[in-house]
Amino acid sequence: MAKKLKTRAPTSSSLKQPLRNKHSQPFWRQNFFLGSCILAFVIGVGVIVRYVLFQPVLPNLQGAVDNRYTRGNAGAPVILKEFSDYT
Amino acid sequence: MKSFAGQIQLVLYPIALNDNPKSLAAAQSALCAGEQGKFWEMHHMLYEQQTQWSQLASPLPRISELAKGLGIEVAILEGCVKSERMRPILDANRVQARSLQVHSTPTVFVNSQRLIGAENDFIGTIQRELARVKRSSQ
């Protein structure tokens, strides 16, 4: 005698419960968010390393204009530009 | 030059021609002295006392010793020179020199007129240039 296939009829309580899915959001959206966070972190670290940690120490030349030492009045009719070597 | 007061401006471009190590040490020393407000004093001293340091293989100690008499903090000066903090300025000056076809020093441009070497009629050139500018402005 063949066994009778037994199936469980849905009860009213099971019908009321929402279908529980392991991923409440689409899978790609979670990955996109996670990837964006990682990318932002990497970029932030790069910016900090490049512009904060390795900031060059600027010379503080007293009395110089644009790192050039000058004598006389700016706007004088004759400008002497001297390129000289100390040796 | 005092007779030209108010009529001329000198702009100095220290360079180390051909990256000579002695020139580099001296030029950096001058600029580093500038951080202590003593550029011109160091600039003049380096030329006046040139024979005392330019023949040495490593001139920085002698330059530092001479700098003491100018009221310069030697430890700060030497630290600055060894850090090569002034190299970008010297490199920029050298690029500027090359763009103007400067191949020897001293080279002085009186407005656009080029004078090469120390033996030059600077006074006469300045006087002629002042006269020319005055004529063109009338």
GROMACS .gro file of C-alpha atoms in nm, chain B residues 23-124:
model
  102
  110SER     CA    1   7.848   7.635  -0.388
  111LEU     CA    2   7.551   7.448  -0.255
  112ALA     CA    3   7.681   7.462   0.100
  113ALA     CA    4   7.751   7.834   0.072
  114ALA     CA    5   7.422   7.925  -0.097
  115GLN     CA    6   7.222   7.720   0.150
  116SER     CA    7   7.414   7.879   0.436
  117ALA     CA    8   7.319   8.222   0.310
  118LEU     CA    9   6.952   8.134   0.278
  119CYS     CA   10   6.952   7.955   0.612
  120ALA     CA   11   7.106   8.264   0.769
  121GLY     CA   12   6.809   8.447   0.620
  122GLU     CA   13   6.580   8.250   0.848
  123GLN     CA   14   6.762   8.421   1.132
  124GLY     CA   15   6.739   8.760   0.964
  125LYS     CA   16   7.108   8.760   0.869
  126PHE     CA   17   7.102   8.690   0.496
  127TRP     CA   18   7.284   9.002   0.378
  128GLU     CA   19   7.545   8.973   0.651
  129MET     CA   20   7.615   8.614   0.551
  130HIS     CA   21   7.602   8.703   0.181
  131HIS     CA   22   7.874   8.966   0.219
  132MET     CA   23   8.081   8.752   0.454
  133LEU     CA   24   8.087   8.459   0.211
  134TYR     CA   25   8.240   8.679  -0.056
  135GLU     CA   26   8.475   8.870   0.174
  136GLN     CA   27   8.606   8.553   0.340
  137GLN     CA   28   8.587   8.333   0.030
  138THR     CA   29   8.949   8.223   0.051
  139GLN     CA   30   8.889   8.087   0.401
  140TRP     CA   31   8.625   7.833   0.308
  141SER     CA   32   8.612   7.779  -0.070
  142GLN     CA   33   8.932   7.571  -0.080
  143LEU     CA   34   8.810   7.324   0.180
  144ALA     CA   35   8.662   6.989   0.078
  145SER     CA   36   8.382   7.038   0.329
  146PRO     CA   37   8.336   7.411   0.385
  147LEU     CA   38   8.032   7.405   0.615
  148PRO     CA   39   8.224   7.385   0.947
  149ARG     CA   40   8.440   7.681   0.849
  150ILE     CA   41   8.141   7.877   0.724
  151SER     CA   42   7.966   7.805   1.054
  152GLU     CA   43   8.269   7.926   1.247
  153LEU     CA   44   8.271   8.249   1.047
  154ALA     CA   45   7.897   8.284   1.096
  155LYS     CA   46   7.939   8.298   1.474
  156GLY     CA   47   8.083   8.645   1.440
  157LEU     CA   48   7.759   8.757   1.271
  158GLY     CA   49   7.545   8.658   1.567
  159ILE     CA   50   7.404   8.355   1.389
  160GLU     CA   51   7.295   8.048   1.583
  161VAL     CA   52   7.536   7.794   1.437
  162ALA     CA   53   7.349   7.482   1.544
  163ILE     CA   54   7.033   7.607   1.377
  164LEU     CA   55   7.229   7.711   1.068
  165GLU     CA   56   7.398   7.374   1.032
  166GLY     CA   57   7.074   7.188   1.091
  167CYS     CA   58   6.907   7.393   0.822
  168VAL     CA   59   7.188   7.336   0.570
  169LYS     CA   60   7.201   6.961   0.637
  170SER     CA   61   6.824   6.932   0.601
  171GLU     CA   62   6.854   7.084   0.252
  172ARG     CA   63   6.538   7.281   0.319
  173MET     CA   64   6.660   7.555   0.090
  174ARG     CA   65   6.725   7.328  -0.207
  175PRO     CA   66   6.388   7.401  -0.372
  176ILE     CA   67   6.471   7.772  -0.376
  177LEU     CA   68   6.814   7.710  -0.525
  178ASP     CA   69   6.670   7.467  -0.777
  179ALA     CA   70   6.411   7.725  -0.880
  180ASN     CA   71   6.686   7.985  -0.917
  181ARG     CA   72   6.883   7.746  -1.136
  182VAL     CA   73   6.581   7.679  -1.354
  183GLN     CA   74   6.532   8.052  -1.388
  184ALA     CA   75   6.898   8.094  -1.477
  185ARG     CA   76   6.883   7.825  -1.743
  186SER     CA   77   6.570   7.976  -1.894
  187LEU     CA   78   6.766   8.300  -1.935
  188GLN     CA   79   7.068   8.116  -2.082
  189VAL     CA   80   7.287   8.194  -1.784
  190HIS     CA   81   7.598   7.976  -1.808
  191SER     CA   82   7.844   8.164  -1.590
  192THR     CA   83   7.841   8.379  -1.283
  193PRO     CA   84   7.806   8.653  -1.200
  194THR     CA   85   7.552   8.738  -1.466
  195VAL     CA   86   7.352   9.054  -1.411
  196PHE     CA   87   7.055   9.172  -1.610
  197VAL     CA   88   7.013   9.548  -1.610
  198ASN     CA   89   6.651   9.542  -1.711
  199SER     CA   90   6.693   9.333  -2.027
  200GLN     CA   91   7.062   9.397  -2.088
  201ARG     CA   92   7.288   9.108  -1.998
  202LEU     CA   93   7.624   9.171  -1.831
  203ILE     CA   94   7.852   8.873  -1.777
  204GLY     CA   95   8.142   8.871  -1.533
  205ALA     CA   96   8.262   9.108  -1.266
  206GLU     CA   97   8.457   9.332  -1.501
  207ASN     CA   98   8.176   9.532  -1.650
  208ASP     CA   99   8.069   9.889  -1.681
  209PHE     CA  100   7.775   9.851  -1.447
  210ILE     CA  101   7.754  10.218  -1.364
  211GLY     CA  102   7.755  10.322  -1.726
   0.00000   0.00000   0.00000
